[in-house]
Structure formats: C-alpha cells, structure tokens
Amino acid sequence: MTKLSGAEIVIACLKEQGVDTVFGYPGGAILNIYDALYKHRDEIHHVLTSHEQGAAHAADGYARASGKVGVCLATSGPGATNLVTGIASAYMDSSPIVAITCNVANPILGKDSFQEIDITGISMPITKYNFIVKDVRELAGVLRRAFRIARSDRPGPVLVDITKDVTAAVTDYEAVLSAAEALRPLPAEEKIEEALALLKAAKKPCIMAGGGVILSNAAEALTAFAHRLDAPVCCTLMGQGAFNQNDPLYTGMVGMHGTKTSNYTVSDCDLLVVVGARFSDRVAGSPKQFAAKAKILQIDIDEAEVNKNIHVAASLVGDATALLTCLTEKLPAQRHADWVTEIQARKERFPLQVGEGLTGPRVIRELDRLTPDDAIIVTEVGQHQMWAAQHYAYHSPRTYLTSGGLGTMGFGLGAAIGAQTAKPDSVVVNVAGDGCFRMNMNELATVAREELPLIELIVDNHALGMVRQWQTLFYEQRYSSTVLRDRVDYCKIAEAMGIKAYRVTTVEELRTALREAVESRKAAVLDVLIDSDEKVFPMCPPGADLKEVFDESDL
C-alpha cells in the first residue's frame, strides 16, 4: 500500500483499467490531474482537442471503434458543460465512456464560486450513472465502479466529478486488478423453448439487427443464426456492419430511409426477430402498423426495452452472442426457399438509385470502391449520413460510426479523431455535410497537431440538406434558414490548419482526390460540390407505415 494524492490515484486507476489514451482540455480545477498526467505521459497519451465537445465525441469514437471504454477530461464550469452534448450522444447510442471532471474545492462548493456548476445534476438524465467525489478515500473505488458500470450489460457513459481539494489530498492506495465481467445467465428454459417454437413455426421469418449486435460482439453469432434460420436480414442505422452486406440474405437498411426491400419484408414477414434494437420512431414509423402481420421475438440486454415502443410476442433478455449461439445450437436447420427467392426478386426490382454525375450516392459508391474493406466510415448527421449507410457496403462491425439516437451535428470529426487514435493503421473517413462541418471544424487543428491521417470528406450542397429536403416535401418549398450560400472556403480553412485540401466538382476529380488521400496516409480535406436539391431516397413519411416508403419513381 502506498500514499498517493487524489490526482495520482486517478492516473493509477486509469492504468489499472488498461487506459492508454485520454481526450481532454485542461483548466484550473483539473490542474492537479493534468500535472499527474504529465508525469505519466509516456504511459497515457493525452489528445488535446480544440473544444471539450470534441473530446467527448473523440472518447465516444474511440470506444465505438475499439470496443474499449473511452475517456475524456474537462475542468469545472463551462469545461464540464461543454461535454454534455457528447455525453448525451454516447448515452443515446449506448457507447461506453467515462467522463472525468473536476469541480471547485469542498469549502466553496455550492456557493456560486468561480466556474462552479452542478455537473452531476445536469448530466443525471444523460448518463448511465454519475458520481461526485468529496472524499479522497472514496476516489479509487468510485473510479473502478465507473468503468465497470460503463462497460457492463447495456454500455453507456458514466461521469465522475471530483472536487479540486480531493485531487490534492493524500491517502492510502492499493492497486486492484480489473476482473473480467461475468456474463448474464441465459433465460429460463421455457423462455428459450417459447422462442424456438416461434422460429420453427415461421414460414416468412425476417431478422432485424440493431446496434446491440455490435456492442455485444455478436456479428458472427448473428450470421450463423441467420443461415440456420434461412431468413433475410435487415439492419437499423446503428446496426450497419452487424451483418456482412455482401451476404445474399442482406436486404439493406430498414426504416425511414431504408430500402424498399427491407421495409416491405418487415411489413410482410410472419416472424420478426429483433436483435439489439430499440424500435426507434425512425425505424418503426407507425407503432400500430409496424410489422402488423408478424409475431415479434425481441432479443435485448435491457429488459426495459421489451414492450416499451412495440408490443412483442416473446422476448429473451441477455447477451446477444450467448442467446443467438444457444438458439442456433438448438434450432434444426430451416429452409424457406420460396420466401428467400421472393426477397431476392425484390432486391432486383428495387435497387438503390445513384443518379447521373456527381451525386451524393455516387460520392459514397466511389468512396466504397476506393477504400479497403476494413476502412472506418464516420459520419455527421443528415443526408450524407443516410447515403453513407445506404451506399457503402460494410463487411464487419465497428466500421460505421454515427450519432443515431441524438443525431448530433458535429459528432463526426471528433469521433473520427477517436477512431483514428484507436485504430492508427486503419483508413478513417469522416463523411460530413457542409452544415455539420461548420459545427466543429476547429477540430481540424487537433487532426493536424496529432498528425492523424484521417480524411474529411465534405458533401457540400450549400444547404442544410436534410432539413431542406423536408421543406421541399412537406413545407411547400419554404426554405427558411437552410441555404448556406456564403463565402466560406473550406479548402482555405483546411490549408490554414496545415492540411492538404481538394475541391472536387466532377466524378473523375473525386476519384483522383480519394486515391491520393488514401495512399498518402496524411490528413486531407475533400470539399465535394453537389446540387442543393438532391434528395435521400427511399423515404418513408414520419410516423407512417413502412409500406408507404417512396422514391423518385413514385414522385
């Protein structure tokens, strides 16, 4: 047992948990921790972001790309509140991060002191758990609990706020090895048998895979189960990469911007097996009409999700890998040849349209063609996000990172920094719209400082494209505050920060720029100009039956 200060205990606990990278921004209240971090800079790499929001998104991207807990640091007051959007993004998408903030000292806590804020009160609704540490003797135990909570069961963000005097105080410290988490036991045998009965009785089964498949590392188990059941597979936005999209059973994304094949299949199936998905309104559309012909079997780690948005016939609560493996072992091989043939015919009848010239879908198709299969595609939020989900073929999990639940514009560049830091040898591309890029483009300075080889691809339509699309379709073309016809030169911004930039106006220029950017292994910004009136199709009206999905041909 040794004597350590609170700040030194923070560093020791990070090392206990296997943390080798943290993202953050220093300030007065957290200076003791940064001083301790300086002494251990050879063991824990600190990435100084341009803004605390960027640090939270970077920790999130690190977690999503690596499967480990991401860590971010911020000081009191505005430093802590600047983390809030990033923490909320992680919460909505069940991403495991630990945010460590510091507050004013105990004697002046609660007295409206300089840069004091009740960050635990603010973050309570958007964290899986949060703590305020006012006694140095409790600090190590709290930090260990924070990491355990962040990564166990359904993952999520945890915040630990530490008063400044605790970081200076000294106490006894004893290292503790991090123990492996025990898997939740399988459900009762009668629940398994109930699920197997549904699977055996189905004539037109369909599987819908969500982000939980990726979080539980269940992609291989899902593939084996899908082929044993002989059922088509669709993925939610968060489930992209959960199932190899070159597999003949894959039908595409499901939901508001899902393929016609996926939406019709969910509507026509007689059994829908939903794995690790929460029936978001952007997926389910009209709850009363969703999968109306089907019995639904829901598999999820979180019992609170069962019957929350959609009533289901049966459910299995537990780890997706364990449950899918159990069902695959117990289920005799099923054959649904006519159903699978019908789905294949739909795929041929309803292909996704790319359009002529330099369109949004064409940009993503070229990106797919010119990047390796294990490239990590990160996105901001909007039309480009949907095109990246629709038109890029993902072969494995943790290769499509996006803000699905909160829909955070500005998420992508920070998350890409985290992903590139976690996977330094991977090609990492952040696909952004020009509206999103403006949110956090200051993080290009972080990219340059860290010498990260990530590619920032701006799908530039001089508009807030998705909002403009809704204004076109539902608001009689009243383009209120969605036109970005200004004089901002994104290439000059990139070059001012020391990053090579390309302005792209043709498909051939896109191919040349992408090849150079990928091969150079240096940071690059591509400003790709497309038409302002491009739309994301297919589309299902909000709150509508999935069978109401339409595309250009229907208009």
Short mmCIF file of N, CA, C and O in Angstrom, two decimals, residues 304-415:
data_model
loop_
_atom_site.label_atom_id
_atom_site.label_comp_id
_atom_site.label_asym_id
_atom_site.label_seq_id
_atom_site.Cartn_x
_atom_site.Cartn_y
_atom_site.Cartn_z
N ALA A 304 -35.78 -3.21 -19.95
CA ALA A 304 -36.63 -2.02 -20.05
C ALA A 304 -37.05 -1.74 -21.49
O ALA A 304 -38.03 -1.02 -21.73
N GLU A 305 -36.32 -2.31 -22.46
CA GLU A 305 -36.67 -2.08 -23.87
C GLU A 305 -37.80 -2.99 -24.34
O GLU A 305 -38.40 -2.74 -25.39
N VAL A 306 -38.06 -4.05 -23.61
CA VAL A 306 -39.08 -5.01 -24.03
C VAL A 306 -40.47 -4.41 -23.81
O VAL A 306 -40.80 -3.96 -22.71
N ASN A 307 -41.26 -4.38 -24.89
CA ASN A 307 -42.62 -3.82 -24.88
C ASN A 307 -42.65 -2.31 -24.57
O ASN A 307 -43.69 -1.78 -24.19
N LYS A 308 -41.53 -1.63 -24.74
CA LYS A 308 -41.51 -0.18 -24.48
C LYS A 308 -42.13 0.59 -25.64
O LYS A 308 -43.00 1.44 -25.42
N ASN A 309 -41.69 0.33 -26.85
CA ASN A 309 -42.21 1.03 -28.02
C ASN A 309 -43.14 0.16 -28.87
O ASN A 309 -44.08 0.67 -29.48
N ILE A 310 -42.85 -1.13 -28.93
CA ILE A 310 -43.62 -2.08 -29.73
C ILE A 310 -43.93 -3.31 -28.87
O ILE A 310 -43.04 -3.83 -28.19
N HIS A 311 -45.19 -3.76 -28.90
CA HIS A 311 -45.55 -4.96 -28.16
C HIS A 311 -45.01 -6.19 -28.89
O HIS A 311 -45.13 -6.30 -30.12
N VAL A 312 -44.40 -7.12 -28.14
CA VAL A 312 -43.79 -8.30 -28.76
C VAL A 312 -44.46 -9.56 -28.25
O VAL A 312 -45.04 -9.59 -27.15
N ALA A 313 -44.36 -10.63 -29.06
CA ALA A 313 -44.96 -11.91 -28.69
C ALA A 313 -44.12 -12.65 -27.67
O ALA A 313 -44.64 -13.38 -26.82
N ALA A 314 -42.79 -12.50 -27.77
CA ALA A 314 -41.88 -13.17 -26.85
C ALA A 314 -40.58 -12.39 -26.80
O ALA A 314 -40.25 -11.62 -27.72
N SER A 315 -39.84 -12.59 -25.73
CA SER A 315 -38.57 -11.87 -25.58
C SER A 315 -37.55 -12.75 -24.86
O SER A 315 -37.91 -13.61 -24.06
N LEU A 316 -36.29 -12.49 -25.17
CA LEU A 316 -35.17 -13.11 -24.47
C LEU A 316 -34.25 -11.98 -24.02
O LEU A 316 -33.75 -11.22 -24.85
N VAL A 317 -34.03 -11.88 -22.73
CA VAL A 317 -33.20 -10.81 -22.19
C VAL A 317 -31.85 -11.39 -21.80
O VAL A 317 -31.77 -12.32 -20.99
N GLY A 318 -30.79 -10.83 -22.38
CA GLY A 318 -29.45 -11.30 -22.07
C GLY A 318 -28.46 -10.90 -23.14
O GLY A 318 -28.77 -10.09 -24.03
N ASP A 319 -27.27 -11.48 -23.07
CA ASP A 319 -26.21 -11.18 -24.02
C ASP A 319 -26.56 -11.76 -25.39
O ASP A 319 -26.89 -12.94 -25.52
N ALA A 320 -26.46 -10.92 -26.43
CA ALA A 320 -26.88 -11.35 -27.77
C ALA A 320 -26.05 -12.50 -28.29
O ALA A 320 -26.59 -13.43 -28.92
N THR A 321 -24.75 -12.49 -28.05
CA THR A 321 -23.89 -13.58 -28.53
C THR A 321 -24.33 -14.90 -27.91
O THR A 321 -24.50 -15.92 -28.60
N ALA A 322 -24.51 -14.90 -26.60
CA ALA A 322 -24.90 -16.14 -25.91
C ALA A 322 -26.27 -16.62 -26.36
O ALA A 322 -26.48 -17.83 -26.60
N LEU A 323 -27.21 -15.71 -26.50
CA LEU A 323 -28.57 -16.10 -26.87
C LEU A 323 -28.65 -16.61 -28.30
O LEU A 323 -29.29 -17.62 -28.58
N LEU A 324 -27.99 -15.90 -29.23
CA LEU A 324 -28.01 -16.34 -30.63
C LEU A 324 -27.30 -17.68 -30.79
O LEU A 324 -27.75 -18.55 -31.56
N THR A 325 -26.21 -17.87 -30.06
CA THR A 325 -25.49 -19.14 -30.12
C THR A 325 -26.37 -20.27 -29.59
O THR A 325 -26.43 -21.36 -30.18
N CYS A 326 -27.05 -20.01 -28.49
CA CYS A 326 -27.95 -21.01 -27.90
C CYS A 326 -29.06 -21.39 -28.88
O CYS A 326 -29.34 -22.58 -29.11
N LEU A 327 -29.70 -20.39 -29.49
CA LEU A 327 -30.79 -20.67 -30.44
C LEU A 327 -30.28 -21.43 -31.66
O LEU A 327 -30.95 -22.34 -32.15
N THR A 328 -29.11 -21.06 -32.15
CA THR A 328 -28.54 -21.73 -33.33
C THR A 328 -28.26 -23.20 -33.03
O THR A 328 -28.52 -24.08 -33.87
N GLU A 329 -27.76 -23.47 -31.84
CA GLU A 329 -27.44 -24.86 -31.47
C GLU A 329 -28.70 -25.71 -31.31
O GLU A 329 -28.71 -26.90 -31.65
N LYS A 330 -29.78 -25.10 -30.83
CA LYS A 330 -31.00 -25.86 -30.54
C LYS A 330 -31.96 -25.92 -31.72
O LYS A 330 -32.87 -26.77 -31.75
N LEU A 331 -31.79 -25.02 -32.70
CA LEU A 331 -32.74 -24.93 -33.81
C LEU A 331 -32.31 -25.83 -34.96
O LEU A 331 -31.20 -25.68 -35.48
N PRO A 332 -33.16 -26.77 -35.40
CA PRO A 332 -32.83 -27.53 -36.61
C PRO A 332 -32.75 -26.59 -37.81
O PRO A 332 -33.40 -25.54 -37.84
N ALA A 333 -31.93 -26.93 -38.78
CA ALA A 333 -31.78 -26.09 -39.97
C ALA A 333 -33.14 -25.90 -40.65
O ALA A 333 -33.84 -26.86 -40.94
N GLN A 334 -33.50 -24.64 -40.87
CA GLN A 334 -34.77 -24.30 -41.50
C GLN A 334 -34.54 -23.97 -42.98
O GLN A 334 -33.46 -23.51 -43.37
N ARG A 335 -35.56 -24.17 -43.79
CA ARG A 335 -35.47 -23.82 -45.21
C ARG A 335 -36.73 -23.05 -45.60
O ARG A 335 -37.85 -23.52 -45.38
N HIS A 336 -36.52 -21.87 -46.16
CA HIS A 336 -37.62 -21.02 -46.61
C HIS A 336 -37.32 -20.55 -48.03
O HIS A 336 -37.22 -19.35 -48.30
N ALA A 337 -37.15 -21.52 -48.93
CA ALA A 337 -36.67 -21.23 -50.27
C ALA A 337 -37.56 -20.25 -51.02
O ALA A 337 -37.07 -19.30 -51.65
N ASP A 338 -38.87 -20.46 -50.98
CA ASP A 338 -39.77 -19.57 -51.72
C ASP A 338 -39.70 -18.13 -51.19
O ASP A 338 -39.70 -17.17 -51.95
N TRP A 339 -39.65 -18.00 -49.87
CA TRP A 339 -39.58 -16.69 -49.23
C TRP A 339 -38.28 -15.97 -49.58
O TRP A 339 -38.28 -14.80 -49.95
N VAL A 340 -37.17 -16.70 -49.49
CA VAL A 340 -35.87 -16.10 -49.80
C VAL A 340 -35.80 -15.71 -51.28
O VAL A 340 -35.28 -14.65 -51.64
N THR A 341 -36.37 -16.55 -52.14
CA THR A 341 -36.41 -16.23 -53.58
C THR A 341 -37.24 -14.97 -53.83
O THR A 341 -36.87 -14.11 -54.64
N GLU A 342 -38.36 -14.85 -53.12
CA GLU A 342 -39.19 -13.65 -53.24
C GLU A 342 -38.42 -12.40 -52.82
O GLU A 342 -38.51 -11.35 -53.48
N ILE A 343 -37.63 -12.51 -51.76
CA ILE A 343 -36.84 -11.36 -51.28
C ILE A 343 -35.76 -11.00 -52.31
O ILE A 343 -35.51 -9.82 -52.58
N GLN A 344 -35.11 -12.00 -52.87
CA GLN A 344 -34.09 -11.73 -53.89
C GLN A 344 -34.69 -11.01 -55.10
O GLN A 344 -34.08 -10.10 -55.66
N ALA A 345 -35.90 -11.41 -55.45
CA ALA A 345 -36.57 -10.74 -56.58
C ALA A 345 -36.87 -9.28 -56.24
O ALA A 345 -36.76 -8.39 -57.10
N ARG A 346 -37.24 -9.03 -55.01
CA ARG A 346 -37.47 -7.64 -54.58
C ARG A 346 -36.19 -6.82 -54.68
O ARG A 346 -36.22 -5.66 -55.08
N LYS A 347 -35.09 -7.40 -54.25
CA LYS A 347 -33.81 -6.68 -54.30
C LYS A 347 -33.48 -6.27 -55.74
O LYS A 347 -32.98 -5.17 -55.99
N GLU A 348 -33.77 -7.16 -56.68
CA GLU A 348 -33.52 -6.85 -58.09
C GLU A 348 -34.52 -5.82 -58.62
O GLU A 348 -34.17 -4.97 -59.44
N ARG A 349 -35.73 -5.86 -58.10
CA ARG A 349 -36.77 -4.95 -58.57
C ARG A 349 -36.60 -3.53 -58.01
O ARG A 349 -36.94 -2.55 -58.68
N PHE A 350 -36.06 -3.44 -56.78
CA PHE A 350 -35.96 -2.14 -56.11
C PHE A 350 -34.51 -1.79 -55.74
O PHE A 350 -34.19 -1.62 -54.56
N PRO A 351 -33.65 -1.67 -56.72
CA PRO A 351 -32.26 -1.28 -56.39
C PRO A 351 -32.20 0.18 -55.97
O PRO A 351 -33.04 0.99 -56.37
N LEU A 352 -31.20 0.52 -55.19
CA LEU A 352 -30.97 1.92 -54.83
C LEU A 352 -30.48 2.69 -56.04
O LEU A 352 -29.66 2.19 -56.81
N GLN A 353 -30.98 3.90 -56.21
CA GLN A 353 -30.61 4.71 -57.36
C GLN A 353 -29.42 5.61 -57.04
O GLN A 353 -29.31 6.15 -55.94
N VAL A 354 -28.53 5.76 -58.02
CA VAL A 354 -27.31 6.55 -57.82
C VAL A 354 -27.39 7.90 -58.51
O VAL A 354 -26.88 8.91 -58.00
N GLY A 355 -28.08 7.96 -59.64
CA GLY A 355 -28.21 9.22 -60.38
C GLY A 355 -27.03 9.47 -61.31
O GLY A 355 -26.03 8.74 -61.31
N GLU A 356 -27.14 10.52 -62.08
CA GLU A 356 -26.11 10.88 -63.06
C GLU A 356 -25.17 11.93 -62.49
O GLU A 356 -25.58 12.84 -61.77
N GLY A 357 -23.90 11.81 -62.83
CA GLY A 357 -22.94 12.83 -62.44
C GLY A 357 -22.50 12.70 -60.99
O GLY A 357 -22.59 11.64 -60.38
N LEU A 358 -22.06 13.81 -60.43
CA LEU A 358 -21.52 13.82 -59.08
C LEU A 358 -22.66 13.99 -58.07
O LEU A 358 -22.96 15.10 -57.61
N THR A 359 -23.32 12.90 -57.74
CA THR A 359 -24.42 12.91 -56.78
C THR A 359 -23.92 12.43 -55.41
O THR A 359 -22.84 11.83 -55.30
N GLY A 360 -24.73 12.65 -54.38
CA GLY A 360 -24.38 12.15 -53.06
C GLY A 360 -24.16 10.65 -53.05
O GLY A 360 -23.12 10.17 -52.55
N PRO A 361 -25.10 9.85 -53.58
CA PRO A 361 -24.87 8.41 -53.64
C PRO A 361 -23.62 8.03 -54.43
O PRO A 361 -22.90 7.10 -54.04
N ARG A 362 -23.33 8.74 -55.53
CA ARG A 362 -22.13 8.45 -56.31
C ARG A 362 -20.87 8.69 -55.48
O ARG A 362 -19.90 7.92 -55.55
N VAL A 363 -20.86 9.75 -54.68
CA VAL A 363 -19.71 10.03 -53.82
C VAL A 363 -19.43 8.84 -52.91
O VAL A 363 -18.29 8.39 -52.77
N ILE A 364 -20.50 8.29 -52.31
CA ILE A 364 -20.32 7.18 -51.37
C ILE A 364 -19.93 5.90 -52.12
O ILE A 364 -19.09 5.13 -51.63
N ARG A 365 -20.50 5.67 -53.29
CA ARG A 365 -20.12 4.48 -54.07
C ARG A 365 -18.63 4.53 -54.43
O ARG A 365 -17.93 3.50 -54.36
N GLU A 366 -18.14 5.70 -54.81
CA GLU A 366 -16.72 5.83 -55.14
C GLU A 366 -15.86 5.67 -53.89
O GLU A 366 -14.78 5.06 -53.93
N LEU A 367 -16.34 6.19 -52.77
CA LEU A 367 -15.62 6.02 -51.50
C LEU A 367 -15.52 4.54 -51.16
O LEU A 367 -14.45 4.06 -50.73
N ASP A 368 -16.60 3.81 -51.35
CA ASP A 368 -16.61 2.37 -51.10
C ASP A 368 -15.61 1.65 -52.00
O ASP A 368 -14.85 0.78 -51.56
N ARG A 369 -15.57 2.04 -53.26
CA ARG A 369 -14.71 1.37 -54.23
C ARG A 369 -13.22 1.64 -53.97
O ARG A 369 -12.37 0.77 -54.22
N LEU A 370 -12.90 2.82 -53.43
CA LEU A 370 -11.51 3.24 -53.33
C LEU A 370 -10.93 3.13 -51.92
O LEU A 370 -9.79 3.54 -51.69
N THR A 371 -11.68 2.61 -50.99
CA THR A 371 -11.16 2.39 -49.64
C THR A 371 -11.19 0.89 -49.34
O THR A 371 -12.00 0.15 -49.88
N PRO A 372 -10.30 0.42 -48.45
CA PRO A 372 -10.27 -1.01 -48.12
C PRO A 372 -11.51 -1.44 -47.36
O PRO A 372 -12.22 -0.62 -46.77
N ASP A 373 -11.76 -2.75 -47.35
CA ASP A 373 -12.96 -3.28 -46.71
C ASP A 373 -13.01 -2.99 -45.22
O ASP A 373 -14.10 -2.94 -44.64
N ASP A 374 -11.84 -2.82 -44.59
CA ASP A 374 -11.84 -2.57 -43.15
C ASP A 374 -11.75 -1.09 -42.82
O ASP A 374 -11.48 -0.72 -41.66
N ALA A 375 -11.96 -0.22 -43.79
CA ALA A 375 -11.97 1.22 -43.52
C ALA A 375 -13.08 1.55 -42.52
O ALA A 375 -14.11 0.88 -42.46
N ILE A 376 -12.85 2.58 -41.72
CA ILE A 376 -13.84 3.03 -40.74
C ILE A 376 -14.48 4.31 -41.28
O ILE A 376 -13.80 5.31 -41.50
N ILE A 377 -15.78 4.23 -41.52
CA ILE A 377 -16.53 5.38 -42.02
C ILE A 377 -17.29 6.01 -40.86
O ILE A 377 -18.13 5.36 -40.22
N VAL A 378 -16.98 7.26 -40.58
CA VAL A 378 -17.65 8.03 -39.55
C VAL A 378 -18.52 9.06 -40.25
O VAL A 378 -18.20 9.49 -41.36
N THR A 379 -19.63 9.44 -39.67
CA THR A 379 -20.47 10.45 -40.32
C THR A 379 -20.92 11.51 -39.34
O THR A 379 -20.97 11.30 -38.12
N GLU A 380 -21.27 12.64 -39.90
CA GLU A 380 -22.04 13.65 -39.18
C GLU A 380 -23.52 13.25 -39.30
O GLU A 380 -23.81 12.06 -39.40
N VAL A 381 -24.43 14.18 -39.35
CA VAL A 381 -25.86 13.84 -39.34
C VAL A 381 -26.59 14.59 -40.45
O VAL A 381 -26.44 15.81 -40.59
N GLY A 382 -27.33 13.86 -41.26
CA GLY A 382 -28.10 14.46 -42.33
C GLY A 382 -28.12 13.57 -43.55
O GLY A 382 -28.00 12.35 -43.46
N GLN A 383 -28.27 14.19 -44.73
CA GLN A 383 -28.37 13.42 -45.96
C GLN A 383 -27.14 12.54 -46.18
O GLN A 383 -27.25 11.36 -46.53
N HIS A 384 -25.96 13.12 -45.98
CA HIS A 384 -24.72 12.36 -46.19
C HIS A 384 -24.66 11.14 -45.28
O HIS A 384 -24.13 10.09 -45.66
N GLN A 385 -25.20 11.27 -44.08
CA GLN A 385 -25.24 10.16 -43.12
C GLN A 385 -26.06 9.00 -43.68
O GLN A 385 -25.66 7.83 -43.60
N MET A 386 -27.22 9.33 -44.27
CA MET A 386 -28.08 8.30 -44.85
C MET A 386 -27.45 7.69 -46.10
O MET A 386 -27.48 6.47 -46.28
N TRP A 387 -26.86 8.52 -46.96
CA TRP A 387 -26.18 7.99 -48.15
C TRP A 387 -25.06 7.04 -47.74
O TRP A 387 -24.86 5.99 -48.36
N ALA A 388 -24.31 7.42 -46.69
CA ALA A 388 -23.20 6.57 -46.24
C ALA A 388 -23.71 5.24 -45.70
O ALA A 388 -23.03 4.22 -45.80
N ALA A 389 -24.90 5.23 -45.10
CA ALA A 389 -25.50 3.99 -44.62
C ALA A 389 -26.06 3.15 -45.77
O ALA A 389 -25.99 1.92 -45.75
N GLN A 390 -26.61 3.82 -46.78
CA GLN A 390 -27.27 3.11 -47.87
C GLN A 390 -26.29 2.55 -48.90
O GLN A 390 -26.48 1.44 -49.41
N HIS A 391 -25.27 3.33 -49.24
CA HIS A 391 -24.49 3.03 -50.45
C HIS A 391 -23.08 2.52 -50.20
O HIS A 391 -22.37 2.21 -51.16
N TYR A 392 -22.65 2.46 -48.96
CA TYR A 392 -21.35 1.87 -48.65
C TYR A 392 -21.59 0.46 -48.12
O TYR A 392 -22.47 0.25 -47.28
N ALA A 393 -20.86 -0.52 -48.62
CA ALA A 393 -21.06 -1.92 -48.20
C ALA A 393 -20.15 -2.22 -47.01
O ALA A 393 -18.93 -2.31 -47.16
N TYR A 394 -20.76 -2.39 -45.84
CA TYR A 394 -19.99 -2.68 -44.62
C TYR A 394 -19.91 -4.19 -44.42
O TYR A 394 -20.90 -4.90 -44.49
N HIS A 395 -18.69 -4.66 -44.20
CA HIS A 395 -18.46 -6.10 -44.10
C HIS A 395 -18.31 -6.57 -42.66
O HIS A 395 -18.42 -7.77 -42.39
N SER A 396 -18.05 -5.67 -41.75
CA SER A 396 -17.77 -6.07 -40.37
C SER A 396 -18.22 -4.97 -39.41
O SER A 396 -18.36 -3.81 -39.81
N PRO A 397 -18.41 -5.32 -38.14
CA PRO A 397 -18.86 -4.32 -37.16
C PRO A 397 -17.77 -3.30 -36.83
O PRO A 397 -16.60 -3.51 -37.13
N ARG A 398 -18.19 -2.20 -36.24
CA ARG A 398 -17.32 -1.10 -35.81
C ARG A 398 -16.63 -0.41 -36.99
O ARG A 398 -15.54 0.15 -36.84
N THR A 399 -17.27 -0.46 -38.15
CA THR A 399 -16.73 0.24 -39.32
C THR A 399 -17.65 1.36 -39.81
O THR A 399 -17.30 2.08 -40.74
N TYR A 400 -18.82 1.50 -39.18
CA TYR A 400 -19.72 2.63 -39.46
C TYR A 400 -20.09 3.26 -38.13
O TYR A 400 -20.78 2.66 -37.31
N LEU A 401 -19.58 4.47 -37.90
CA LEU A 401 -19.79 5.15 -36.62
C LEU A 401 -20.61 6.40 -36.87
O LEU A 401 -20.20 7.27 -37.65
N THR A 402 -21.76 6.49 -36.20
CA THR A 402 -22.64 7.63 -36.45
C THR A 402 -23.45 7.94 -35.20
O THR A 402 -23.63 7.08 -34.33
N SER A 403 -23.92 9.16 -35.10
CA SER A 403 -24.80 9.55 -34.00
C SER A 403 -26.24 9.24 -34.41
O SER A 403 -26.88 10.02 -35.11
N GLY A 404 -26.73 8.08 -33.98
CA GLY A 404 -28.04 7.63 -34.42
C GLY A 404 -29.18 8.12 -33.55
O GLY A 404 -30.21 8.56 -34.04
N GLY A 405 -29.00 8.03 -32.24
CA GLY A 405 -30.10 8.38 -31.33
C GLY A 405 -30.29 9.87 -31.15
O GLY A 405 -31.39 10.39 -31.31
N LEU A 406 -29.21 10.59 -30.83
CA LEU A 406 -29.31 12.02 -30.60
C LEU A 406 -29.24 12.81 -31.91
O LEU A 406 -29.77 13.90 -32.01
N GLY A 407 -28.60 12.25 -32.93
CA GLY A 407 -28.48 12.93 -34.21
C GLY A 407 -27.68 14.22 -34.08
O GLY A 407 -28.14 15.30 -34.46
N THR A 408 -26.45 14.10 -33.59
CA THR A 408 -25.65 15.27 -33.24
C THR A 408 -24.83 15.78 -34.42
O THR A 408 -23.85 15.14 -34.83
N MET A 409 -25.21 16.91 -34.96
CA MET A 409 -24.35 17.58 -35.94
C MET A 409 -23.08 18.02 -35.22
O MET A 409 -23.13 18.63 -34.16
N GLY A 410 -21.92 17.70 -35.80
CA GLY A 410 -20.65 17.99 -35.16
C GLY A 410 -20.03 16.78 -34.49
O GLY A 410 -18.90 16.83 -34.02
N PHE A 411 -20.75 15.66 -34.45
CA PHE A 411 -20.24 14.42 -33.86
C PHE A 411 -19.05 13.86 -34.61
O PHE A 411 -18.08 13.38 -34.03
N GLY A 412 -19.10 13.91 -35.95
CA GLY A 412 -18.24 13.08 -36.77
C GLY A 412 -16.76 13.35 -36.67
O GLY A 412 -15.95 12.41 -36.57
N LEU A 413 -16.34 14.61 -36.73
CA LEU A 413 -14.90 14.89 -36.77
C LEU A 413 -14.24 14.49 -35.45
O LEU A 413 -13.17 13.87 -35.44
N GLY A 414 -14.88 14.81 -34.32
CA GLY A 414 -14.35 14.37 -33.04
C GLY A 414 -14.30 12.86 -32.95
O GLY A 414 -13.30 12.27 -32.52
N ALA A 415 -15.39 12.19 -33.35
CA ALA A 415 -15.44 10.73 -33.31
C ALA A 415 -14.39 10.11 -34.22
O ALA A 415 -13.81 9.07 -33.90
#
